[in-house]
Amino acid sequence: QQVAREELEDFNLQRFLTLFDLLDAKTCRLAGQLIQKIDPDTLEKLAKEMTGPMRSKRMRATQAAIAMGFESQLLDTFIELLEDTDVLVRRMATEVVGRIPGEASLKALQGMLEDTNPRIREIAEKSIERLEALVVAEPADEPPPEELG
């Protein structure tokens, strides 16, 4: 495994960040899986890029995370980006969080209903409705009453 990592060391997150928009969706996801195998710290490094000081790097890293299919794995980072000063970063984060079912997403989106940007408020509202509908549509973990006794 170490030999494979050494052979593939040039195939890393930084290289992917420069090239991902030239790749199709399937290749991006496969590349993300491979990069994670080569470098177990990939998600941590990507989260750091997503929350860094430069807007352009935050946007690019966020887009790369989406392209690799790491949205759920980086949910906490996307929730953190909901507080970003840049409206485009907040909008992208709102859209991503709105696609991830769960209490954490719903709670985070509730806060976005008060955002200064009307488009972000609209995305948050529609996302909350969609996520709440998913919760209602999911079957309960409990067996039906006739099976209890």
Short mmCIF file of N, CA, C and O in Angstrom, two decimals:
data_model
loop_
_atom_site.label_atom_id
_atom_site.label_comp_id
_atom_site.label_asym_id
_atom_site.label_seq_id
_atom_site.Cartn_x
_atom_site.Cartn_y
_atom_site.Cartn_z
N GLN A 1 0.83 -1.19 0.00
CA GLN A 1 0.00 0.00 0.00
C GLN A 1 0.88 1.26 0.00
O GLN A 1 0.57 2.22 -0.69
N GLN A 2 1.95 1.24 0.77
CA GLN A 2 2.85 2.38 0.82
C GLN A 2 3.50 2.61 -0.55
O GLN A 2 3.64 3.74 -0.98
N VAL A 3 3.88 1.53 -1.22
CA VAL A 3 4.50 1.65 -2.55
C VAL A 3 3.51 2.29 -3.52
O VAL A 3 3.88 3.18 -4.29
N ALA A 4 2.27 1.85 -3.46
CA ALA A 4 1.24 2.43 -4.33
C ALA A 4 1.07 3.91 -4.04
O ALA A 4 0.94 4.72 -4.96
N ARG A 5 1.07 4.29 -2.76
CA ARG A 5 0.94 5.70 -2.40
C ARG A 5 2.09 6.52 -2.97
O ARG A 5 1.91 7.63 -3.47
N GLU A 6 3.30 5.97 -2.88
CA GLU A 6 4.47 6.69 -3.40
C GLU A 6 4.39 6.85 -4.92
O GLU A 6 4.74 7.90 -5.45
N GLU A 7 3.92 5.82 -5.60
CA GLU A 7 3.80 5.87 -7.06
C GLU A 7 2.76 6.89 -7.50
O GLU A 7 2.87 7.50 -8.55
N LEU A 8 1.74 7.06 -6.68
CA LEU A 8 0.63 7.93 -7.03
C LEU A 8 0.66 9.27 -6.29
O LEU A 8 -0.33 10.00 -6.29
N GLU A 9 1.80 9.61 -5.70
CA GLU A 9 1.83 10.82 -4.86
C GLU A 9 1.53 12.10 -5.64
O GLU A 9 1.06 13.08 -5.07
N ASP A 10 1.77 12.10 -6.95
CA ASP A 10 1.44 13.28 -7.75
C ASP A 10 -0.05 13.40 -8.02
O ASP A 10 -0.53 14.44 -8.44
N PHE A 11 -0.76 12.31 -7.80
CA PHE A 11 -2.21 12.33 -7.96
C PHE A 11 -2.80 12.65 -6.59
O PHE A 11 -3.07 11.78 -5.79
N ASN A 12 -2.94 13.93 -6.31
CA ASN A 12 -3.35 14.36 -4.97
C ASN A 12 -4.45 15.41 -5.05
O ASN A 12 -4.88 15.80 -6.13
N LEU A 13 -4.89 15.85 -3.90
CA LEU A 13 -5.98 16.81 -3.83
C LEU A 13 -5.64 18.10 -4.56
O LEU A 13 -6.47 18.63 -5.30
N GLN A 14 -4.44 18.61 -4.37
CA GLN A 14 -4.08 19.87 -5.03
C GLN A 14 -4.14 19.75 -6.55
O GLN A 14 -4.63 20.66 -7.23
N ARG A 15 -3.68 18.65 -7.08
CA ARG A 15 -3.75 18.45 -8.52
C ARG A 15 -5.21 18.35 -8.96
O ARG A 15 -5.60 18.91 -9.96
N PHE A 16 -6.01 17.62 -8.18
CA PHE A 16 -7.42 17.48 -8.52
C PHE A 16 -8.11 18.85 -8.52
O PHE A 16 -8.93 19.12 -9.39
N LEU A 17 -7.78 19.69 -7.55
CA LEU A 17 -8.40 21.01 -7.46
C LEU A 17 -8.13 21.86 -8.70
O LEU A 17 -8.93 22.72 -9.05
N THR A 18 -7.02 21.61 -9.36
CA THR A 18 -6.71 22.38 -10.57
C THR A 18 -7.36 21.80 -11.83
O THR A 18 -7.52 22.50 -12.81
N LEU A 19 -7.74 20.52 -11.78
CA LEU A 19 -8.21 19.84 -12.99
C LEU A 19 -9.66 19.38 -12.98
O LEU A 19 -10.19 19.00 -14.02
N PHE A 20 -10.32 19.37 -11.83
CA PHE A 20 -11.60 18.67 -11.72
C PHE A 20 -12.67 19.15 -12.70
O PHE A 20 -13.50 18.39 -13.16
N ASP A 21 -12.66 20.44 -13.02
CA ASP A 21 -13.71 20.94 -13.90
C ASP A 21 -13.53 20.51 -15.36
O ASP A 21 -14.40 20.73 -16.19
N LEU A 22 -12.41 19.85 -15.65
CA LEU A 22 -12.19 19.31 -16.99
C LEU A 22 -12.67 17.87 -17.10
O LEU A 22 -12.67 17.29 -18.18
N LEU A 23 -13.09 17.29 -15.97
CA LEU A 23 -13.48 15.89 -15.91
C LEU A 23 -14.99 15.74 -15.85
O LEU A 23 -15.69 16.62 -15.35
N ASP A 24 -15.48 14.60 -16.34
CA ASP A 24 -16.92 14.34 -16.23
C ASP A 24 -17.25 13.91 -14.81
O ASP A 24 -16.37 13.60 -14.01
N ALA A 25 -18.54 13.88 -14.50
CA ALA A 25 -19.00 13.61 -13.13
C ALA A 25 -18.52 12.26 -12.60
O ALA A 25 -18.07 12.16 -11.46
N LYS A 26 -18.61 11.23 -13.41
CA LYS A 26 -18.20 9.88 -12.97
C LYS A 26 -16.71 9.85 -12.66
O LYS A 26 -16.29 9.29 -11.64
N THR A 27 -15.92 10.46 -13.50
CA THR A 27 -14.47 10.49 -13.28
C THR A 27 -14.12 11.26 -12.01
O THR A 27 -13.24 10.85 -11.25
N CYS A 28 -14.84 12.34 -11.75
CA CYS A 28 -14.60 13.12 -10.52
C CYS A 28 -14.86 12.27 -9.28
O CYS A 28 -14.08 12.28 -8.33
N ARG A 29 -15.95 11.53 -9.30
CA ARG A 29 -16.27 10.68 -8.14
C ARG A 29 -15.23 9.58 -7.96
O ARG A 29 -14.81 9.30 -6.83
N LEU A 30 -14.83 8.96 -9.05
CA LEU A 30 -13.80 7.91 -8.97
C LEU A 30 -12.46 8.49 -8.50
O LEU A 30 -11.76 7.89 -7.70
N ALA A 31 -12.13 9.67 -9.01
CA ALA A 31 -10.89 10.32 -8.60
C ALA A 31 -10.93 10.65 -7.11
O ALA A 31 -9.94 10.48 -6.39
N GLY A 32 -12.09 11.10 -6.64
CA GLY A 32 -12.24 11.39 -5.21
C GLY A 32 -12.00 10.16 -4.36
O GLY A 32 -11.31 10.22 -3.33
N GLN A 33 -12.55 9.03 -4.77
CA GLN A 33 -12.34 7.78 -4.04
C GLN A 33 -10.86 7.39 -4.04
O GLN A 33 -10.32 6.97 -3.01
N LEU A 34 -10.22 7.53 -5.19
CA LEU A 34 -8.80 7.17 -5.30
C LEU A 34 -7.93 8.10 -4.45
O LEU A 34 -7.04 7.65 -3.72
N ILE A 35 -8.20 9.38 -4.50
CA ILE A 35 -7.43 10.35 -3.72
C ILE A 35 -7.56 10.04 -2.23
O ILE A 35 -6.59 10.11 -1.48
N GLN A 36 -8.76 9.68 -1.81
CA GLN A 36 -8.97 9.34 -0.40
C GLN A 36 -8.17 8.11 0.00
O GLN A 36 -7.68 8.02 1.12
N LYS A 37 -8.05 7.14 -0.91
CA LYS A 37 -7.26 5.94 -0.61
C LYS A 37 -5.77 6.27 -0.54
O LYS A 37 -5.04 5.72 0.27
N ILE A 38 -5.33 7.15 -1.42
CA ILE A 38 -3.92 7.54 -1.44
C ILE A 38 -3.58 8.37 -0.22
O ILE A 38 -2.53 8.19 0.40
N ASP A 39 -4.46 9.31 0.11
CA ASP A 39 -4.22 10.22 1.23
C ASP A 39 -5.41 10.19 2.18
O ASP A 39 -6.44 10.82 1.91
N PRO A 40 -5.30 9.46 3.28
CA PRO A 40 -6.41 9.36 4.24
C PRO A 40 -6.83 10.71 4.84
O PRO A 40 -7.91 10.81 5.41
N ASP A 41 -6.01 11.73 4.71
CA ASP A 41 -6.33 13.06 5.25
C ASP A 41 -7.04 13.95 4.23
O ASP A 41 -7.17 15.16 4.45
N THR A 42 -7.48 13.38 3.14
CA THR A 42 -8.10 14.16 2.06
C THR A 42 -9.26 15.02 2.55
O THR A 42 -9.33 16.21 2.23
N LEU A 43 -10.16 14.44 3.31
CA LEU A 43 -11.34 15.20 3.75
C LEU A 43 -10.94 16.36 4.65
O LEU A 43 -11.48 17.47 4.53
N GLU A 44 -9.98 16.12 5.52
CA GLU A 44 -9.50 17.20 6.40
C GLU A 44 -8.85 18.32 5.58
O GLU A 44 -9.10 19.50 5.83
N LYS A 45 -8.05 17.93 4.61
CA LYS A 45 -7.39 18.94 3.76
C LYS A 45 -8.41 19.71 2.93
O LYS A 45 -8.30 20.93 2.76
N LEU A 46 -9.42 19.00 2.42
CA LEU A 46 -10.44 19.65 1.63
C LEU A 46 -11.26 20.61 2.49
O LEU A 46 -11.55 21.74 2.07
N ALA A 47 -11.59 20.20 3.69
CA ALA A 47 -12.33 21.09 4.61
C ALA A 47 -11.52 22.35 4.89
O ALA A 47 -12.08 23.46 4.96
N LYS A 48 -10.23 22.20 5.03
CA LYS A 48 -9.36 23.37 5.29
C LYS A 48 -9.39 24.32 4.09
O LYS A 48 -9.46 25.54 4.26
N GLU A 49 -9.33 23.76 2.89
CA GLU A 49 -9.40 24.59 1.68
C GLU A 49 -10.76 25.29 1.58
O GLU A 49 -10.85 26.45 1.18
N MET A 50 -11.82 24.57 1.95
CA MET A 50 -13.17 25.12 1.85
C MET A 50 -13.40 26.28 2.80
O MET A 50 -14.27 27.12 2.56
N THR A 51 -12.65 26.33 3.88
CA THR A 51 -12.84 27.39 4.88
C THR A 51 -11.66 28.36 4.94
O THR A 51 -11.56 29.14 5.87
N GLY A 52 -10.81 28.31 3.94
CA GLY A 52 -9.63 29.17 3.92
C GLY A 52 -9.98 30.63 3.68
O GLY A 52 -11.14 30.99 3.43
N PRO A 53 -8.98 31.50 3.75
CA PRO A 53 -9.22 32.94 3.66
C PRO A 53 -9.54 33.47 2.26
O PRO A 53 -10.18 34.49 2.12
N MET A 54 -9.11 32.75 1.21
CA MET A 54 -9.32 33.25 -0.15
C MET A 54 -10.64 32.74 -0.72
O MET A 54 -10.86 31.54 -0.83
N ARG A 55 -11.52 33.67 -1.10
CA ARG A 55 -12.83 33.32 -1.63
C ARG A 55 -12.73 32.38 -2.82
O ARG A 55 -13.45 31.39 -2.91
N SER A 56 -11.84 32.66 -3.75
CA SER A 56 -11.73 31.83 -4.95
C SER A 56 -11.35 30.39 -4.60
O SER A 56 -11.88 29.45 -5.19
N LYS A 57 -10.47 30.22 -3.62
CA LYS A 57 -10.08 28.87 -3.21
C LYS A 57 -11.22 28.18 -2.45
O LYS A 57 -11.42 26.97 -2.59
N ARG A 58 -11.97 28.95 -1.66
CA ARG A 58 -13.12 28.37 -0.95
C ARG A 58 -14.15 27.85 -1.96
O ARG A 58 -14.65 26.73 -1.83
N MET A 59 -14.43 28.66 -2.97
CA MET A 59 -15.40 28.27 -3.99
C MET A 59 -14.92 27.04 -4.76
O MET A 59 -15.67 26.10 -4.96
N ARG A 60 -13.67 27.05 -5.16
CA ARG A 60 -13.13 25.94 -5.95
C ARG A 60 -13.14 24.65 -5.13
O ARG A 60 -13.52 23.60 -5.63
N ALA A 61 -12.71 24.72 -3.89
CA ALA A 61 -12.68 23.53 -3.04
C ALA A 61 -14.10 23.03 -2.77
O ALA A 61 -14.34 21.81 -2.75
N THR A 62 -15.03 23.95 -2.59
CA THR A 62 -16.42 23.56 -2.37
C THR A 62 -16.98 22.88 -3.61
O THR A 62 -17.64 21.84 -3.51
N GLN A 63 -16.70 23.41 -4.77
CA GLN A 63 -17.15 22.79 -6.01
C GLN A 63 -16.51 21.42 -6.20
O GLN A 63 -17.16 20.48 -6.66
N ALA A 64 -15.25 21.29 -5.83
CA ALA A 64 -14.56 20.01 -5.94
C ALA A 64 -15.16 18.98 -4.99
O ALA A 64 -15.34 17.81 -5.36
N ALA A 65 -15.49 19.39 -3.79
CA ALA A 65 -16.11 18.49 -2.81
C ALA A 65 -17.43 17.95 -3.36
O ALA A 65 -17.73 16.75 -3.22
N ILE A 66 -18.19 18.81 -4.01
CA ILE A 66 -19.45 18.40 -4.61
C ILE A 66 -19.18 17.44 -5.77
O ILE A 66 -19.81 16.39 -5.89
N ALA A 67 -18.21 17.78 -6.61
CA ALA A 67 -17.88 16.94 -7.76
C ALA A 67 -17.42 15.55 -7.34
O ALA A 67 -17.72 14.56 -8.02
N MET A 68 -16.72 15.45 -6.22
CA MET A 68 -16.24 14.15 -5.73
C MET A 68 -17.31 13.40 -4.96
O MET A 68 -17.11 12.24 -4.61
N GLY A 69 -18.42 14.06 -4.67
CA GLY A 69 -19.50 13.40 -3.94
C GLY A 69 -19.26 13.33 -2.44
O GLY A 69 -19.76 12.43 -1.77
N PHE A 70 -18.54 14.29 -1.89
CA PHE A 70 -18.19 14.29 -0.47
C PHE A 70 -19.12 15.16 0.38
O PHE A 70 -18.80 15.50 1.51
N GLU A 71 -20.28 15.52 -0.16
CA GLU A 71 -21.17 16.43 0.56
C GLU A 71 -21.52 15.93 1.95
O GLU A 71 -21.39 16.66 2.93
N SER A 72 -21.98 14.69 2.05
CA SER A 72 -22.39 14.16 3.36
C SER A 72 -21.22 14.05 4.32
O SER A 72 -21.36 14.34 5.50
N GLN A 73 -20.08 13.64 3.79
CA GLN A 73 -18.89 13.49 4.64
C GLN A 73 -18.38 14.83 5.15
O GLN A 73 -17.72 14.90 6.17
N LEU A 74 -18.69 15.89 4.43
CA LEU A 74 -18.24 17.23 4.81
C LEU A 74 -19.40 18.12 5.27
O LEU A 74 -19.32 19.35 5.21
N LEU A 75 -20.47 17.50 5.73
CA LEU A 75 -21.65 18.26 6.15
C LEU A 75 -21.31 19.35 7.15
O LEU A 75 -21.75 20.49 7.02
N ASP A 76 -20.51 19.04 8.16
CA ASP A 76 -20.16 20.05 9.17
C ASP A 76 -19.46 21.25 8.53
O ASP A 76 -19.70 22.39 8.92
N THR A 77 -18.64 21.00 7.54
CA THR A 77 -17.94 22.09 6.85
C THR A 77 -18.93 22.91 6.03
O THR A 77 -18.88 24.15 6.03
N PHE A 78 -19.85 22.23 5.34
CA PHE A 78 -20.87 22.97 4.58
C PHE A 78 -21.74 23.81 5.51
O PHE A 78 -22.11 24.93 5.17
N ILE A 79 -22.06 23.27 6.67
CA ILE A 79 -22.85 24.04 7.64
C ILE A 79 -22.05 25.26 8.11
O ILE A 79 -22.60 26.36 8.24
N GLU A 80 -20.76 25.09 8.31
CA GLU A 80 -19.91 26.22 8.68
C GLU A 80 -19.92 27.29 7.58
O GLU A 80 -19.93 28.50 7.87
N LEU A 81 -19.96 26.87 6.33
CA LEU A 81 -19.96 27.82 5.21
C LEU A 81 -21.26 28.61 5.11
O LEU A 81 -21.32 29.63 4.42
N LEU A 82 -22.30 28.17 5.79
CA LEU A 82 -23.55 28.94 5.81
C LEU A 82 -23.36 30.30 6.46
O LEU A 82 -24.15 31.21 6.23
N GLU A 83 -22.28 30.43 7.23
CA GLU A 83 -21.97 31.71 7.91
C GLU A 83 -20.94 32.53 7.14
O GLU A 83 -20.50 33.57 7.61
N ASP A 84 -20.56 32.09 5.95
CA ASP A 84 -19.53 32.78 5.17
C ASP A 84 -19.98 34.19 4.84
O ASP A 84 -21.18 34.46 4.69
N THR A 85 -19.03 35.10 4.70
CA THR A 85 -19.35 36.49 4.36
C THR A 85 -19.75 36.64 2.90
O THR A 85 -20.45 37.59 2.55
N ASP A 86 -19.33 35.71 2.05
CA ASP A 86 -19.62 35.79 0.62
C ASP A 86 -20.96 35.14 0.31
O ASP A 86 -21.21 33.99 0.66
N VAL A 87 -21.82 35.86 -0.39
CA VAL A 87 -23.16 35.38 -0.67
C VAL A 87 -23.14 34.14 -1.58
O VAL A 87 -23.96 33.23 -1.41
N LEU A 88 -22.21 34.06 -2.53
CA LEU A 88 -22.16 32.89 -3.41
C LEU A 88 -21.74 31.63 -2.66
O LEU A 88 -22.25 30.55 -2.92
N VAL A 89 -20.84 31.78 -1.72
CA VAL A 89 -20.42 30.65 -0.90
C VAL A 89 -21.59 30.19 -0.04
O VAL A 89 -21.88 28.98 0.05
N ARG A 90 -22.29 31.14 0.57
CA ARG A 90 -23.46 30.79 1.40
C ARG A 90 -24.55 30.12 0.57
O ARG A 90 -25.17 29.15 1.00
N ARG A 91 -24.76 30.64 -0.63
CA ARG A 91 -25.79 30.06 -1.50
C ARG A 91 -25.45 28.62 -1.86
O ARG A 91 -26.31 27.73 -1.78
N MET A 92 -24.21 28.38 -2.26
CA MET A 92 -23.80 27.02 -2.61
C MET A 92 -23.93 26.09 -1.41
O MET A 92 -24.42 24.97 -1.52
N ALA A 93 -23.50 26.56 -0.25
CA ALA A 93 -23.60 25.75 0.96
C ALA A 93 -25.05 25.47 1.31
O ALA A 93 -25.39 24.34 1.71
N THR A 94 -25.92 26.45 1.14
CA THR A 94 -27.35 26.26 1.42
C THR A 94 -27.93 25.19 0.51
O THR A 94 -28.69 24.32 0.95
N GLU A 95 -27.55 25.23 -0.76
CA GLU A 95 -28.04 24.23 -1.71
C GLU A 95 -27.57 22.83 -1.33
O GLU A 95 -28.35 21.87 -1.37
N VAL A 96 -26.31 22.72 -0.95
CA VAL A 96 -25.76 21.40 -0.59
C VAL A 96 -26.40 20.87 0.69
O VAL A 96 -26.86 19.73 0.74
N VAL A 97 -26.44 21.69 1.72
CA VAL A 97 -27.03 21.27 3.00
C VAL A 97 -28.50 20.88 2.78
O VAL A 97 -28.99 19.92 3.38
N GLY A 98 -29.15 21.56 1.87
CA GLY A 98 -30.54 21.27 1.56
C GLY A 98 -30.78 19.94 0.88
O GLY A 98 -31.91 19.48 0.77
N ARG A 99 -29.72 19.30 0.42
CA ARG A 99 -29.83 17.98 -0.22
C ARG A 99 -29.47 16.84 0.72
O ARG A 99 -29.55 15.67 0.34
N ILE A 100 -29.05 17.16 1.94
CA ILE A 100 -28.58 16.12 2.87
C ILE A 100 -29.61 15.94 3.98
O ILE A 100 -29.74 16.81 4.85
N PRO A 101 -30.35 14.83 3.96
CA PRO A 101 -31.36 14.60 4.99
C PRO A 101 -30.75 14.50 6.38
O PRO A 101 -29.63 14.03 6.54
N GLY A 102 -31.50 14.96 7.37
CA GLY A 102 -31.06 14.83 8.75
C GLY A 102 -31.38 16.05 9.58
O GLY A 102 -31.64 17.14 9.06
N GLU A 103 -31.35 15.84 10.88
CA GLU A 103 -31.67 16.89 11.84
C GLU A 103 -30.67 18.05 11.75
O GLU A 103 -31.06 19.23 11.86
N ALA A 104 -29.39 17.73 11.58
CA ALA A 104 -28.37 18.79 11.51
C ALA A 104 -28.63 19.71 10.32
O ALA A 104 -28.52 20.95 10.44
N SER A 105 -29.00 19.14 9.19
CA SER A 105 -29.30 19.95 8.01
C SER A 105 -30.52 20.83 8.24
O SER A 105 -30.50 22.03 7.94
N LEU A 106 -31.57 20.23 8.78
CA LEU A 106 -32.79 21.01 9.04
C LEU A 106 -32.53 22.17 9.99
O LEU A 106 -32.97 23.30 9.75
N LYS A 107 -31.80 21.89 11.05
CA LYS A 107 -31.49 22.94 12.03
C LYS A 107 -30.67 24.06 11.39
O LYS A 107 -30.96 25.25 11.59
N ALA A 108 -29.67 23.68 10.60
CA ALA A 108 -28.82 24.69 9.95
C ALA A 108 -29.63 25.52 8.96
O ALA A 108 -29.46 26.75 8.88
N LEU A 109 -30.51 24.88 8.22
CA LEU A 109 -31.32 25.60 7.23
C LEU A 109 -32.31 26.55 7.89
O LEU A 109 -32.63 27.60 7.31
N GLN A 110 -32.78 26.21 9.07
CA GLN A 110 -33.68 27.13 9.80
C GLN A 110 -33.02 28.49 9.98
O GLN A 110 -33.67 29.53 9.82
N GLY A 111 -31.74 28.48 10.30
CA GLY A 111 -31.01 29.73 10.47
C GLY A 111 -30.89 30.53 9.19
O GLY A 111 -30.77 31.76 9.21
N MET A 112 -30.93 29.84 8.05
CA MET A 112 -30.79 30.52 6.77
C MET A 112 -32.08 31.24 6.34
O MET A 112 -32.07 32.03 5.41
N LEU A 113 -33.16 30.98 7.03
CA LEU A 113 -34.42 31.67 6.72
C LEU A 113 -34.33 33.15 7.05
O LEU A 113 -35.17 33.94 6.60
N GLU A 114 -33.32 33.53 7.82
CA GLU A 114 -33.11 34.92 8.20
C GLU A 114 -31.94 35.57 7.45
O GLU A 114 -31.52 36.68 7.77
N ASP A 115 -31.41 34.89 6.44
CA ASP A 115 -30.26 35.42 5.69
C ASP A 115 -30.64 36.74 5.02
O ASP A 115 -31.81 36.99 4.70
N THR A 116 -29.65 37.58 4.80
CA THR A 116 -29.89 38.87 4.17
C THR A 116 -30.24 38.74 2.69
O THR A 116 -30.86 39.63 2.13
N ASN A 117 -29.88 37.63 2.07
CA ASN A 117 -30.12 37.44 0.65
C ASN A 117 -31.44 36.70 0.42
O ASN A 117 -31.62 35.59 0.93
N PRO A 118 -32.35 37.30 -0.36
CA PRO A 118 -33.65 36.66 -0.57
C PRO A 118 -33.57 35.32 -1.29
O PRO A 118 -34.36 34.41 -1.01
N ARG A 119 -32.63 35.15 -2.19
CA ARG A 119 -32.49 33.88 -2.91
C ARG A 119 -32.07 32.76 -1.95
O ARG A 119 -32.57 31.64 -2.04
N ILE A 120 -31.19 33.08 -1.02
CA ILE A 120 -30.76 32.08 -0.02
C ILE A 120 -31.93 31.71 0.88
O ILE A 120 -32.13 30.53 1.19
N ARG A 121 -32.71 32.69 1.28
CA ARG A 121 -33.89 32.41 2.11
C ARG A 121 -34.86 31.49 1.37
O ARG A 121 -35.41 30.55 1.94
N GLU A 122 -35.03 31.74 0.08
CA GLU A 122 -35.93 30.92 -0.74
C GLU A 122 -35.41 29.48 -0.85
O GLU A 122 -36.16 28.52 -0.70
N ILE A 123 -34.11 29.32 -1.10
CA ILE A 123 -33.51 27.98 -1.19
C ILE A 123 -33.68 27.25 0.13
O ILE A 123 -34.03 26.07 0.16
N ALA A 124 -33.42 27.95 1.22
CA ALA A 124 -33.55 27.33 2.55
C ALA A 124 -34.99 26.88 2.80
O ALA A 124 -35.21 25.76 3.27
N GLU A 125 -35.93 27.72 2.47
CA GLU A 125 -37.34 27.39 2.71
C GLU A 125 -37.76 26.15 1.91
O GLU A 125 -38.37 25.22 2.45
N LYS A 126 -37.41 26.12 0.63
CA LYS A 126 -37.77 24.97 -0.21
C LYS A 126 -37.05 23.71 0.24
O LYS A 126 -37.63 22.62 0.22
N SER A 127 -35.81 23.86 0.66
CA SER A 127 -35.03 22.70 1.13
C SER A 127 -35.63 22.13 2.41
O SER A 127 -35.72 20.91 2.57
N ILE A 128 -36.03 23.00 3.31
CA ILE A 128 -36.65 22.55 4.57
C ILE A 128 -37.94 21.78 4.26
O ILE A 128 -38.16 20.69 4.80
N GLU A 129 -38.75 22.32 3.37
CA GLU A 129 -39.99 21.63 2.99
C GLU A 129 -39.70 20.25 2.42
O GLU A 129 -40.35 19.26 2.77
N ARG A 130 -38.71 20.17 1.54
CA ARG A 130 -38.34 18.90 0.90
C ARG A 130 -37.80 17.90 1.93
O ARG A 130 -38.20 16.74 1.95
N LEU A 131 -36.92 18.36 2.81
CA LEU A 131 -36.34 17.47 3.82
C LEU A 131 -37.39 17.01 4.83
O LEU A 131 -37.38 15.85 5.25
N GLU A 132 -38.29 17.90 5.22
CA GLU A 132 -39.36 17.51 6.15
C GLU A 132 -40.29 16.50 5.49
O GLU A 132 -40.78 15.58 6.15
N ALA A 133 -40.54 16.65 4.19
CA ALA A 133 -41.38 15.68 3.47
C ALA A 133 -40.71 14.30 3.44
O ALA A 133 -41.38 13.28 3.53
N LEU A 134 -39.40 14.29 3.34
CA LEU A 134 -38.67 13.02 3.36
C LEU A 134 -38.83 12.32 4.70
O LEU A 134 -39.00 11.11 4.76
N VAL A 135 -38.77 13.09 5.78
CA VAL A 135 -38.91 12.53 7.12
C VAL A 135 -40.30 11.92 7.28
O VAL A 135 -40.46 10.81 7.80
N VAL A 136 -41.33 12.61 6.80
CA VAL A 136 -42.70 12.13 6.90
C VAL A 136 -42.89 10.88 6.04
O VAL A 136 -43.57 9.94 6.42
N ALA A 137 -42.23 10.84 4.87
CA ALA A 137 -42.39 9.73 3.93
C ALA A 137 -41.65 8.47 4.36
O ALA A 137 -41.97 7.38 3.92
N GLU A 138 -40.62 8.61 5.23
CA GLU A 138 -39.85 7.44 5.67
C GLU A 138 -40.69 6.57 6.58
O GLU A 138 -41.38 7.07 7.47
N PRO A 139 -40.62 5.25 6.41
CA PRO A 139 -41.36 4.36 7.31
C PRO A 139 -40.76 4.40 8.71
O PRO A 139 -39.57 4.56 8.88
N ALA A 140 -41.61 4.27 9.70
CA ALA A 140 -41.17 4.27 11.09
C ALA A 140 -40.35 3.02 11.38
O ALA A 140 -40.54 1.98 10.76
N ASP A 141 -39.44 3.12 12.33
CA ASP A 141 -38.62 1.99 12.73
C ASP A 141 -39.40 0.98 13.56
O ASP A 141 -39.00 -0.15 13.73
N GLU A 142 -40.53 1.43 14.12
CA GLU A 142 -41.32 0.56 14.98
C GLU A 142 -42.22 -0.33 14.12
O GLU A 142 -42.74 0.10 13.10
N PRO A 143 -42.45 -1.56 14.54
CA PRO A 143 -43.36 -2.43 13.78
C PRO A 143 -44.81 -1.96 13.97
O PRO A 143 -45.12 -1.27 14.94
N PRO A 144 -45.67 -2.33 13.04
CA PRO A 144 -47.08 -1.94 13.19
C PRO A 144 -47.65 -2.51 14.49
O PRO A 144 -47.18 -3.54 14.97
N PRO A 145 -48.68 -1.88 15.06
CA PRO A 145 -49.25 -2.30 16.36
C PRO A 145 -49.64 -3.77 16.40
O PRO A 145 -49.48 -4.42 17.41
N GLU A 146 -50.16 -4.33 15.29
CA GLU A 146 -50.59 -5.72 15.34
C GLU A 146 -49.43 -6.70 15.51
O GLU A 146 -49.62 -7.82 15.91
N GLU A 147 -48.21 -6.25 15.22
CA GLU A 147 -47.05 -7.12 15.38
C GLU A 147 -46.41 -7.01 16.77
O GLU A 147 -45.51 -7.76 17.09
N LEU A 148 -46.82 -6.09 17.58
CA LEU A 148 -46.21 -5.87 18.89
C LEU A 148 -46.55 -6.95 19.89
O LEU A 148 -45.75 -7.28 20.75
N GLY A 149 -47.72 -7.48 19.85
CA GLY A 149 -48.18 -8.34 20.91
C GLY A 149 -47.82 -9.76 20.75
O GLY A 149 -47.76 -10.62 21.47
#
